[in-house]
Coordinates of N, CA, C and O in Angstrom, one line a residue:
M157 N 71.8 -7.1 -23.4 CA 72.7 -7.7 -22.5 C 74.1 -7.7 -23.0 O 74.7 -8.8 -23.3
S158 N 74.7 -6.6 -23.4 CA 76.1 -6.5 -23.9 C 77.0 -6.8 -22.7 O 77.2 -6.0 -21.9
D159 N 77.6 -8.0 -22.7 CA 78.5 -8.3 -21.6 C 79.9 -8.6 -22.1 O 80.8 -8.9 -21.3
L160 N 80.2 -8.6 -23.4 CA 81.5 -8.9 -23.9 C 82.2 -7.6 -24.2 O 81.6 -6.7 -24.8
D161 N 83.5 -7.5 -24.0 CA 84.3 -6.3 -24.3 C 85.4 -6.6 -25.3 O 86.1 -5.7 -25.8
L162 N 85.7 -7.9 -25.6 CA 86.7 -8.3 -26.5 C 86.3 -9.7 -27.2 O 86.0 -10.6 -26.4
L163 N 86.4 -9.7 -28.5 CA 86.3 -11.0 -29.2 C 87.7 -11.3 -29.8 O 88.4 -10.4 -30.3
H164 N 88.1 -12.5 -29.6 CA 89.4 -13.0 -30.2 C 89.0 -14.1 -31.2 O 88.4 -15.1 -30.8
I165 N 89.3 -13.8 -32.5 CA 89.1 -14.8 -33.5 C 90.5 -15.5 -33.8 O 91.4 -14.9 -34.2
S166 N 90.5 -16.8 -33.5 CA 91.7 -17.6 -33.6 C 91.7 -18.3 -35.0 O 90.8 -19.2 -35.1
I167 N 92.5 -17.9 -35.9 CA 92.6 -18.6 -37.2 C 93.1 -20.1 -36.9 O 92.5 -21.0 -37.5
A168 N 94.0 -20.3 -36.0 CA 94.6 -21.6 -35.8 C 93.5 -22.5 -35.2 O 93.4 -23.7 -35.7
D169 N 92.6 -22.0 -34.3 CA 91.6 -22.9 -33.7 C 90.3 -22.9 -34.5 O 89.4 -23.7 -34.2
Q170 N 90.2 -21.9 -35.5 CA 88.9 -21.7 -36.1 C 87.8 -21.6 -35.1 O 86.8 -22.2 -35.1
A171 N 88.1 -20.6 -34.1 CA 87.2 -20.4 -33.0 C 87.1 -18.9 -32.7 O 88.1 -18.2 -32.9
L172 N 86.0 -18.5 -32.1 CA 85.8 -17.2 -31.5 C 85.8 -17.3 -30.0 O 85.0 -18.2 -29.5
Y173 N 86.5 -16.5 -29.3 CA 86.6 -16.5 -27.9 C 86.1 -15.1 -27.4 O 86.5 -14.1 -27.9
G174 N 85.1 -15.1 -26.5 CA 84.5 -13.8 -26.0 C 85.0 -13.6 -24.6 O 84.9 -14.5 -23.7
F175 N 85.5 -12.4 -24.3 CA 86.0 -12.0 -23.0 C 85.3 -10.8 -22.5 O 84.7 -10.0 -23.2
R176 N 85.3 -10.7 -21.1 CA 84.8 -9.6 -20.4 C 85.8 -9.3 -19.3 O 86.0 -10.2 -18.5
A177 N 86.5 -8.2 -19.3 CA 87.4 -7.8 -18.2 C 88.5 -8.9 -18.1 O 88.9 -9.3 -17.0
G178 N 88.9 -9.5 -19.3 CA 90.0 -10.5 -19.3 C 89.6 -11.9 -19.0 O 90.4 -12.8 -19.0
R179 N 88.3 -12.1 -18.7 CA 87.8 -13.4 -18.3 C 87.1 -14.0 -19.5 O 86.2 -13.4 -20.1
L180 N 87.4 -15.2 -19.9 CA 86.8 -15.9 -21.0 C 85.4 -16.4 -20.6 O 85.2 -17.1 -19.6
L181 N 84.4 -15.9 -21.4 CA 83.0 -16.2 -21.1 C 82.4 -17.1 -22.2 O 81.3 -17.6 -22.0
L182 N 83.0 -17.2 -23.4 CA 82.3 -17.8 -24.6 C 83.4 -18.4 -25.5 O 84.4 -17.8 -25.7
S183 N 83.0 -19.5 -26.1 CA 83.8 -20.1 -27.1 C 82.9 -20.7 -28.2 O 82.0 -21.4 -27.9
L184 N 83.1 -20.2 -29.5 CA 82.2 -20.7 -30.6 C 83.1 -21.1 -31.8 O 84.1 -20.5 -32.1
P185 N 82.6 -22.2 -32.5 CA 83.3 -22.5 -33.7 C 83.0 -21.5 -34.8 O 81.9 -21.0 -34.9
V186 N 84.0 -21.3 -35.7 CA 83.8 -20.4 -36.8 C 84.5 -21.0 -38.1 O 85.1 -22.0 -38.0
S187 N 84.2 -20.3 -39.2 CA 84.9 -20.6 -40.4 C 85.5 -19.3 -41.0 O 84.7 -18.4 -41.2
T188 N 86.8 -19.2 -41.1 CA 87.4 -18.0 -41.7 C 87.7 -18.3 -43.2 O 87.2 -19.2 -43.8
A189 N 88.5 -17.4 -43.8 CA 88.7 -17.5 -45.2 C 89.4 -18.7 -45.8 O 90.4 -19.1 -45.3
F190 N 88.9 -19.2 -46.8 CA 89.5 -20.3 -47.6 C 90.9 -19.9 -48.1 O 91.8 -20.7 -48.1
N191 N 91.0 -18.6 -48.4 CA 92.3 -18.1 -49.0 C 93.3 -17.8 -47.9 O 94.4 -17.3 -48.2
G192 N 93.0 -18.0 -46.6 CA 93.9 -17.8 -45.5 C 93.8 -16.3 -45.0 O 92.7 -15.7 -45.1
V193 N 94.9 -15.8 -44.4 CA 94.9 -14.5 -43.8 C 95.5 -13.5 -44.8 O 96.4 -13.9 -45.5
G194 N 95.1 -12.3 -44.7 CA 95.7 -11.2 -45.5 C 94.7 -10.0 -45.5 O 93.5 -10.1 -45.3
E195 N 95.3 -8.9 -45.7 CA 94.6 -7.6 -45.6 C 94.2 -6.9 -46.9 O 93.4 -6.0 -46.9
L196 N 94.8 -7.3 -48.0 CA 94.7 -6.6 -49.2 C 93.3 -6.7 -49.8 O 92.7 -7.8 -49.9
N197 N 92.7 -5.6 -50.3 CA 91.4 -5.6 -50.9 C 91.4 -6.5 -52.1 O 92.3 -6.6 -52.9
G198 N 90.3 -7.3 -52.2 CA 90.2 -8.3 -53.3 C 90.9 -9.6 -53.1 O 90.8 -10.5 -54.0
S199 N 91.6 -9.8 -52.0 CA 92.3 -11.0 -51.7 C 91.4 -12.2 -51.3 O 91.8 -13.3 -51.4
G200 N 90.2 -11.9 -50.8 CA 89.4 -13.0 -50.3 C 89.9 -13.6 -49.0 O 89.5 -14.7 -48.6
C201 N 90.8 -12.9 -48.3 CA 91.4 -13.3 -47.1 C 90.8 -12.7 -45.9 O 90.2 -11.6 -46.0
T202 N 91.0 -13.3 -44.7 CA 90.5 -12.8 -43.5 C 91.6 -11.8 -42.9 O 92.7 -12.2 -42.8
P203 N 91.2 -10.6 -42.7 CA 92.2 -9.6 -42.2 C 92.6 -9.8 -40.7 O 91.8 -10.1 -39.9
R204 N 93.9 -9.6 -40.4 CA 94.4 -9.7 -39.1 C 94.4 -8.4 -38.4 O 94.3 -7.3 -39.0
G205 N 94.7 -8.4 -37.1 CA 94.9 -7.2 -36.3 C 93.7 -6.9 -35.4 O 92.8 -7.7 -35.3
L206 N 93.8 -5.7 -34.9 CA 92.7 -5.2 -34.0 C 91.7 -4.4 -34.8 O 92.0 -3.6 -35.6
H207 N 90.4 -4.8 -34.5 CA 89.3 -4.2 -35.2 C 88.3 -3.8 -34.1 O 88.4 -4.1 -33.0
Q208 N 87.2 -3.2 -34.6 CA 86.0 -2.9 -33.7 C 84.8 -3.2 -34.5 O 84.8 -3.2 -35.7
V209 N 83.7 -3.5 -33.8 CA 82.4 -3.7 -34.4 C 81.9 -2.3 -34.7 O 81.6 -1.5 -33.9
R210 N 81.8 -2.0 -36.0 CA 81.4 -0.6 -36.5 C 79.9 -0.5 -36.6 O 79.4 0.6 -36.4
A211 N 79.3 -1.6 -37.0 CA 77.8 -1.6 -37.2 C 77.2 -3.0 -36.8 O 77.9 -4.0 -37.1
K212 N 76.1 -2.9 -36.2 CA 75.3 -4.2 -35.9 C 74.1 -4.1 -36.8 O 73.3 -3.2 -36.7
I213 N 73.9 -5.1 -37.6 CA 72.8 -5.1 -38.6 C 71.9 -6.4 -38.5 O 72.5 -7.5 -38.4
G214 N 70.6 -6.2 -38.5 CA 69.7 -7.3 -38.5 C 68.9 -7.5 -37.2 O 68.2 -8.5 -37.2
A215 N 69.0 -6.6 -36.3 CA 68.2 -6.8 -35.0 C 66.7 -7.0 -35.4 O 66.2 -6.3 -36.2
G216 N 66.2 -8.0 -34.7 CA 64.7 -8.3 -34.9 C 64.4 -9.2 -36.1 O 63.2 -9.6 -36.2
L217 N 65.4 -9.5 -36.9 CA 65.1 -10.4 -38.1 C 65.0 -11.8 -37.6 O 65.5 -12.2 -36.6
P218 N 64.3 -12.6 -38.4 CA 64.2 -14.1 -38.0 C 65.5 -14.8 -38.2 O 66.4 -14.3 -38.9
L219 N 65.6 -15.9 -37.5 CA 66.8 -16.8 -37.6 C 66.9 -17.2 -39.1 O 65.9 -17.5 -39.7
A220 N 68.1 -17.1 -39.6 CA 68.4 -17.5 -41.0 C 67.8 -16.5 -42.0 O 67.7 -16.8 -43.2
A221 N 67.5 -15.3 -41.6 CA 67.1 -14.2 -42.6 C 68.3 -14.0 -43.5 O 69.4 -14.0 -43.2
V222 N 67.9 -13.9 -44.8 CA 68.9 -13.7 -45.9 C 69.2 -12.2 -46.0 O 68.3 -11.4 -46.3
L223 N 70.5 -11.8 -45.9 CA 70.9 -10.4 -46.1 C 71.8 -10.3 -47.3 O 72.7 -11.1 -47.5
R224 N 71.5 -9.3 -48.1 CA 72.3 -9.0 -49.3 C 72.5 -7.5 -49.3 O 71.5 -6.7 -49.1
G225 N 73.7 -7.0 -49.5 CA 74.0 -5.6 -49.4 C 73.6 -5.0 -48.0 O 73.1 -3.9 -47.9
R226 N 73.7 -5.8 -47.0 CA 73.4 -5.5 -45.6 C 71.9 -5.2 -45.4 O 71.5 -4.6 -44.4
R227 N 71.0 -5.7 -46.3 CA 69.6 -5.5 -46.1 C 68.9 -6.9 -46.2 O 69.3 -7.7 -47.0
W228 N 67.8 -7.0 -45.5 CA 67.0 -8.2 -45.5 C 66.3 -8.3 -46.9 O 65.6 -7.4 -47.3
T229 N 66.4 -9.5 -47.5 CA 65.8 -9.7 -48.8 C 64.3 -10.1 -48.6 O 63.6 -10.1 -49.6
G230 N 63.9 -10.4 -47.4 CA 62.6 -10.9 -47.1 C 62.5 -12.4 -47.1 O 61.5 -13.0 -46.8
E231 N 63.7 -13.0 -47.5 CA 63.8 -14.5 -47.5 C 64.3 -15.0 -46.2 O 65.1 -14.3 -45.5
V232 N 64.0 -16.2 -45.9 CA 64.6 -17.0 -44.9 C 65.3 -18.2 -45.5 O 64.6 -18.9 -46.3
W233 N 66.5 -18.5 -45.2 CA 67.3 -19.6 -45.8 C 66.5 -20.9 -45.6 O 66.0 -21.2 -44.5
S234 N 66.5 -21.7 -46.6 CA 66.0 -23.1 -46.6 C 66.8 -23.9 -47.6 O 67.4 -23.3 -48.5
P235 N 66.8 -25.2 -47.5 CA 67.5 -26.0 -48.5 C 66.9 -25.8 -49.9 O 67.7 -25.8 -50.8
E236 N 65.6 -25.5 -50.0 CA 65.0 -25.3 -51.3 C 65.6 -23.9 -51.9 O 65.9 -23.9 -53.1
L237 N 65.7 -22.9 -51.1 CA 66.2 -21.6 -51.5 C 67.7 -21.8 -51.9 O 68.1 -21.2 -52.9
H238 N 68.4 -22.6 -51.1 CA 69.8 -22.9 -51.4 C 70.0 -23.5 -52.8 O 70.9 -23.1 -53.6
E239 N 69.1 -24.4 -53.1 CA 69.1 -25.1 -54.5 C 68.9 -24.1 -55.6 O 69.4 -24.2 -56.7
Q240 N 68.0 -23.1 -55.3 CA 67.7 -22.1 -56.3 C 68.9 -21.2 -56.7 O 68.9 -20.6 -57.8
F241 N 69.8 -21.0 -55.7 CA 70.9 -20.1 -55.9 C 72.2 -20.8 -55.5 O 72.9 -20.4 -54.5
P242 N 72.6 -21.7 -56.3 CA 73.9 -22.4 -56.0 C 75.1 -21.5 -56.1 O 75.1 -20.6 -56.9
G243 N 76.0 -21.7 -55.2 CA 77.2 -20.8 -55.2 C 77.1 -19.5 -54.5 O 78.0 -18.7 -54.4
R244 N 75.9 -19.1 -54.1 CA 75.7 -17.8 -53.4 C 76.4 -17.9 -52.0 O 76.5 -18.9 -51.3
D245 N 77.1 -16.8 -51.7 CA 77.8 -16.6 -50.4 C 76.7 -16.2 -49.4 O 76.4 -15.0 -49.4
W246 N 76.1 -17.1 -48.7 CA 75.0 -16.8 -47.8 C 75.4 -16.0 -46.6 O 76.2 -16.5 -45.8
I247 N 74.8 -14.9 -46.4 CA 75.0 -14.0 -45.2 C 73.6 -14.0 -44.5 O 72.7 -13.5 -45.0
L248 N 73.6 -14.7 -43.4 CA 72.3 -14.9 -42.7 C 72.3 -14.4 -41.3 O 73.3 -14.2 -40.6
T249 N 71.1 -14.2 -40.8 CA 70.7 -13.9 -39.4 C 71.1 -12.5 -38.9 O 70.2 -11.7 -38.6
R250 N 72.3 -12.2 -38.8 CA 72.8 -10.9 -38.3 C 74.2 -10.6 -38.9 O 74.9 -11.6 -39.3
I251 N 74.6 -9.4 -38.9 CA 75.9 -8.9 -39.3 C 76.5 -8.1 -38.2 O 75.9 -7.2 -37.7
L252 N 77.8 -8.4 -37.9 CA 78.6 -7.5 -37.1 C 79.7 -7.0 -38.1 O 80.6 -7.8 -38.5
W253 N 79.6 -5.8 -38.5 CA 80.5 -5.2 -39.6 C 81.7 -4.7 -38.9 O 81.6 -3.8 -38.0
L254 N 82.9 -5.2 -39.3 CA 84.2 -4.8 -38.7 C 84.8 -3.6 -39.4 O 84.7 -3.4 -40.6
S255 N 85.5 -2.8 -38.6 CA 86.4 -1.7 -39.0 C 87.7 -1.9 -38.4 O 87.8 -2.1 -37.2
G256 N 88.8 -1.8 -39.2 CA 90.1 -1.9 -38.7 C 90.5 -0.7 -37.8 O 90.0 0.4 -38.0
L257 N 91.4 -1.0 -36.9 CA 91.9 0.1 -36.0 C 93.4 0.4 -36.1 O 93.9 1.2 -35.4
E258 N 94.0 -0.3 -37.1 CA 95.4 -0.1 -37.3 C 95.7 0.5 -38.7 O 95.8 -0.3 -39.7
P259 N 95.9 1.8 -38.8 CA 96.2 2.4 -40.1 C 97.4 1.8 -40.8 O 98.4 1.5 -40.2
G260 N 97.2 1.5 -42.1 CA 98.2 0.8 -42.9 C 98.2 -0.7 -42.8 O 98.8 -1.4 -43.6
R261 N 97.6 -1.2 -41.7 CA 97.5 -2.7 -41.6 C 96.1 -3.2 -42.0 O 96.0 -4.1 -42.7
N262 N 95.1 -2.6 -41.4 CA 93.7 -3.0 -41.7 C 92.8 -1.8 -41.8 O 91.6 -2.0 -41.7
R263 N 93.3 -0.6 -41.9 CA 92.5 0.6 -42.0 C 93.1 1.5 -43.0 O 94.4 1.7 -43.1
L264 N 92.3 2.1 -43.9 CA 92.6 3.0 -44.9 C 93.3 2.3 -46.1 O 93.8 1.2 -46.0
G265 N 93.3 3.0 -47.2 CA 93.9 2.5 -48.4 C 93.4 1.1 -48.9 O 92.3 0.8 -48.8
E266 N 94.4 0.3 -49.4 CA 94.1 -1.0 -50.0 C 93.9 -2.1 -49.0 O 93.7 -3.3 -49.3
V267 N 94.0 -1.7 -47.7 CA 93.8 -2.8 -46.6 C 92.7 -2.5 -45.7 O 92.6 -3.0 -44.5
D268 N 91.7 -1.7 -46.1 CA 90.7 -1.2 -45.2 C 89.6 -2.3 -45.0 O 88.8 -2.6 -45.9
T269 N 89.5 -2.8 -43.8 CA 88.6 -3.9 -43.5 C 87.1 -3.5 -43.7 O 86.3 -4.2 -44.2
F270 N 86.8 -2.3 -43.3 CA 85.4 -1.8 -43.4 C 85.0 -1.7 -44.9 O 84.0 -2.2 -45.3
R271 N 85.9 -1.1 -45.7 CA 85.6 -1.0 -47.1 C 85.6 -2.4 -47.9 O 85.1 -2.5 -49.0
R272 N 86.2 -3.4 -47.2 CA 86.2 -4.7 -47.8 C 85.0 -5.5 -47.4 O 84.8 -6.6 -47.8
Y273 N 84.1 -4.9 -46.6 CA 82.9 -5.5 -46.1 C 83.1 -6.8 -45.4 O 82.6 -7.8 -45.7
I274 N 84.0 -6.8 -44.4 CA 84.3 -7.9 -43.6 C 83.4 -8.0 -42.4 O 83.3 -7.0 -41.6
Y275 N 82.7 -9.1 -42.3 CA 81.7 -9.2 -41.2 C 81.9 -10.5 -40.4 O 82.5 -11.5 -40.9
L276 N 81.3 -10.5 -39.2 CA 80.9 -11.8 -38.6 C 79.5 -11.9 -39.0 O 78.7 -11.0 -38.8
H277 N 79.1 -13.1 -39.5 CA 77.7 -13.3 -39.9 C 77.3 -14.8 -39.8 O 78.2 -15.7 -39.8
G278 N 76.0 -15.1 -39.8 CA 75.5 -16.4 -39.8 C 75.7 -17.0 -41.2 O 75.8 -16.3 -42.2
T279 N 75.6 -18.4 -41.2 CA 75.8 -19.1 -42.5 C 74.9 -20.3 -42.4 O 74.5 -20.7 -41.3
P280 N 74.5 -21.0 -43.5 CA 73.7 -22.2 -43.4 C 74.3 -23.2 -42.5 O 75.5 -23.4 -42.5
D281 N 73.4 -23.9 -41.7 CA 73.9 -24.9 -40.8 C 74.5 -26.1 -41.5 O 75.1 -26.9 -40.9
T282 N 74.3 -26.2 -42.8 CA 74.9 -27.3 -43.6 C 76.4 -27.0 -43.9 O 77.1 -27.9 -44.2
E283 N 76.8 -25.8 -43.7 CA 78.2 -25.4 -43.9 C 79.1 -25.9 -42.7 O 78.7 -25.6 -41.5
P284 N 80.2 -26.5 -42.9 CA 81.0 -26.9 -41.8 C 81.7 -25.7 -41.1 O 82.0 -24.7 -41.7
M285 N 81.8 -25.9 -39.8 CA 82.6 -25.0 -38.9 C 83.9 -25.6 -38.6 O 84.0 -26.8 -38.7
G286 N 84.9 -24.8 -38.3 CA 86.2 -25.4 -38.0 C 87.1 -25.6 -39.2 O 88.2 -26.0 -39.1
T287 N 86.5 -25.2 -40.4 CA 87.3 -25.3 -41.6 C 87.2 -24.0 -42.4 O 86.1 -23.4 -42.5
P288 N 88.4 -23.5 -42.8 CA 88.4 -22.2 -43.5 C 87.7 -22.3 -44.9 O 88.3 -22.9 -45.8
L289 N 86.5 -21.7 -45.0 CA 85.8 -21.8 -46.3 C 85.2 -20.5 -46.8 O 84.6 -20.4 -47.8
S290 N 85.3 -19.4 -46.0 CA 84.6 -18.2 -46.3 C 85.3 -17.4 -47.4 O 86.4 -17.8 -47.8
H291 N 84.8 -16.3 -47.8 CA 85.4 -15.4 -48.8 C 86.1 -14.3 -48.1 O 86.4 -13.2 -48.8
G292 N 86.4 -14.4 -46.8 CA 87.1 -13.4 -46.1 C 86.4 -13.1 -44.7 O 87.1 -12.7 -43.8
C293 N 85.1 -13.2 -44.7 CA 84.4 -13.0 -43.4 C 84.6 -14.1 -42.4 O 85.2 -15.1 -42.7
I294 N 84.0 -13.9 -41.2 CA 84.0 -14.9 -40.2 C 82.6 -15.4 -40.1 O 81.7 -14.7 -39.7
R295 N 82.4 -16.7 -40.5 CA 81.1 -17.3 -40.5 C 80.8 -18.0 -39.1 O 81.7 -18.7 -38.6
L296 N 79.6 -18.0 -38.7 CA 79.2 -18.7 -37.5 C 77.8 -19.4 -37.7 O 77.1 -19.0 -38.6
R297 N 77.5 -20.4 -36.9 CA 76.2 -21.0 -36.9 C 75.2 -19.9 -36.6 O 75.5 -19.0 -35.9
N298 N 74.0 -20.0 -37.2 CA 73.0 -19.0 -37.1 C 72.6 -18.8 -35.6 O 72.5 -17.7 -35.1
A299 N 72.4 -19.9 -34.9 CA 72.0 -19.8 -33.4 C 73.1 -19.1 -32.7 O 72.9 -18.3 -31.8
D300 N 74.4 -19.4 -33.0 CA 75.5 -18.8 -32.3 C 75.6 -17.3 -32.6 O 75.8 -16.5 -31.8
M301 N 75.3 -17.0 -33.9 CA 75.4 -15.6 -34.3 C 74.3 -14.8 -33.6 O 74.5 -13.6 -33.2
L302 N 73.1 -15.3 -33.5 CA 72.0 -14.7 -32.8 C 72.4 -14.4 -31.4 O 72.2 -13.2 -30.9
A303 N 72.9 -15.3 -30.7 CA 73.3 -15.2 -29.3 C 74.4 -14.2 -29.2 O 74.4 -13.3 -28.3
L304 N 75.4 -14.3 -30.0 CA 76.6 -13.4 -30.0 C 76.2 -11.9 -30.2 O 76.6 -11.0 -29.5
F305 N 75.3 -11.7 -31.2 CA 74.8 -10.4 -31.5 C 74.3 -9.6 -30.3 O 74.6 -8.4 -30.1
E306 N 73.6 -10.3 -29.4 CA 73.0 -9.7 -28.3 C 74.0 -9.3 -27.2 O 73.9 -8.4 -26.4
R307 N 75.2 -10.1 -27.2 CA 76.2 -9.9 -26.2 C 77.3 -8.9 -26.5 O 78.1 -8.6 -25.7
V308 N 77.3 -8.4 -27.8 CA 78.4 -7.6 -28.3 C 77.9 -6.1 -28.4 O 77.0 -5.9 -29.2
P309 N 78.5 -5.2 -27.7 CA 78.1 -3.8 -27.9 C 78.8 -3.2 -29.1 O 79.8 -3.7 -29.6
P310 N 78.2 -2.1 -29.6 CA 78.9 -1.4 -30.7 C 80.3 -1.0 -30.2 O 80.5 -0.7 -29.1
H311 N 81.2 -1.0 -31.1 CA 82.6 -0.6 -30.9 C 83.4 -1.7 -30.1 O 84.5 -1.4 -29.6
C312 N 82.8 -2.8 -29.8 CA 83.5 -3.9 -29.1 C 84.8 -4.2 -29.9 O 84.8 -4.3 -31.2
K313 N 85.9 -4.4 -29.2 CA 87.1 -4.7 -29.9 C 87.1 -6.2 -30.4 O 86.6 -7.1 -29.7
V314 N 87.7 -6.4 -31.5 CA 87.8 -7.7 -32.1 C 89.3 -7.9 -32.6 O 89.7 -7.2 -33.5
R315 N 90.0 -8.9 -32.0 CA 91.3 -9.2 -32.4 C 91.3 -10.5 -33.3 O 90.7 -11.5 -32.9
I316 N 91.9 -10.4 -34.5 CA 91.9 -11.5 -35.4 C 93.4 -11.9 -35.6 O 94.2 -11.0 -36.0
D317 N 93.8 -13.1 -35.2 CA 95.2 -13.5 -35.5 C 95.3 -15.0 -35.5 O 94.3 -15.7 -35.4
E318 N 96.5 -15.5 -35.8 CA 96.7 -16.9 -36.0 C 96.9 -17.6 -34.7 O 97.0 -18.9 -34.7
A319 N 97.1 -16.9 -33.6 CA 97.4 -17.5 -32.3 C 96.3 -18.5 -31.8 O 95.1 -18.1 -31.9
P320 N 96.6 -19.6 -31.3 CA 95.6 -20.5 -30.7 C 95.1 -19.9 -29.4 O 95.8 -19.0 -28.8
C321 N 94.1 -20.4 -28.9 CA 93.6 -20.0 -27.6 C 94.6 -20.3 -26.5 O 95.2 -21.4 -26.5
P322 N 94.8 -19.4 -25.6 CA 95.7 -19.8 -24.5 C 95.2 -21.0 -23.7 O 94.0 -21.2 -23.6
Q323 N 96.2 -21.8 -23.2 CA 95.8 -23.1 -22.5 C 94.8 -22.8 -21.4 O 93.9 -23.6 -21.2
W324 N 95.0 -21.7 -20.6 CA 94.1 -21.5 -19.5 C 92.7 -21.3 -20.0 O 91.7 -21.7 -19.3
A325 N 92.5 -20.7 -21.2 CA 91.2 -20.5 -21.7 C 90.6 -21.8 -22.3 O 89.4 -22.1 -22.2
A326 N 91.5 -22.7 -22.9 CA 91.0 -23.9 -23.5 C 90.5 -24.9 -22.4 O 89.7 -25.8 -22.7
D327 N 90.9 -24.7 -21.2 CA 90.5 -25.6 -20.1 C 89.1 -25.2 -19.5 O 88.6 -25.9 -18.7
Q328 N 88.5 -24.1 -20.0 CA 87.2 -23.7 -19.4 C 86.1 -24.5 -19.9 O 86.1 -25.1 -21.0
D329 N 85.1 -24.6 -19.1 CA 83.9 -25.4 -19.5 C 82.7 -24.4 -19.7 O 82.4 -23.6 -18.8
F330 N 82.1 -24.4 -20.9 CA 81.1 -23.4 -21.3 C 79.7 -24.0 -21.2 O 78.8 -23.4 -21.7
T331 N 79.5 -25.2 -20.7 CA 78.2 -25.8 -20.6 C 77.4 -25.3 -19.4 O 77.9 -24.8 -18.5

């Protein structure tokens, strides 16, 4: 059921907005990079600009499946597993792997989003949303990531910027 054609990640709002034909259909809380925004390889920042979903990884895996190197480890996240691996950057449930579309800004060379392994992915539900805490990726609640994964087609456009959601979109009711 791919019904979204644009995702807008607002750094200001720490939110993801999903659109179809210019109409806002979805709003989800996210967590972007602790280090802020930036495109340079090794910066730990969330890259700005226009991107696309280059790969969808994890279809059919259980909720909170642990992914390392874009492969399922066979584990499912739990508080006990979390205690065994303190400090691990948990990538859970699904991955939407981004590729930049703006050469020199977020594509090619030292600013290549795809080669930086920048994803939208699930994270432990114990992690706060609405607060920048990631290592560059965009983190979502596992249930939100699972639902989003089904709604996003390959090559879906993803705009990441500091702009807040437009007022007309903020007034929408998603319940």
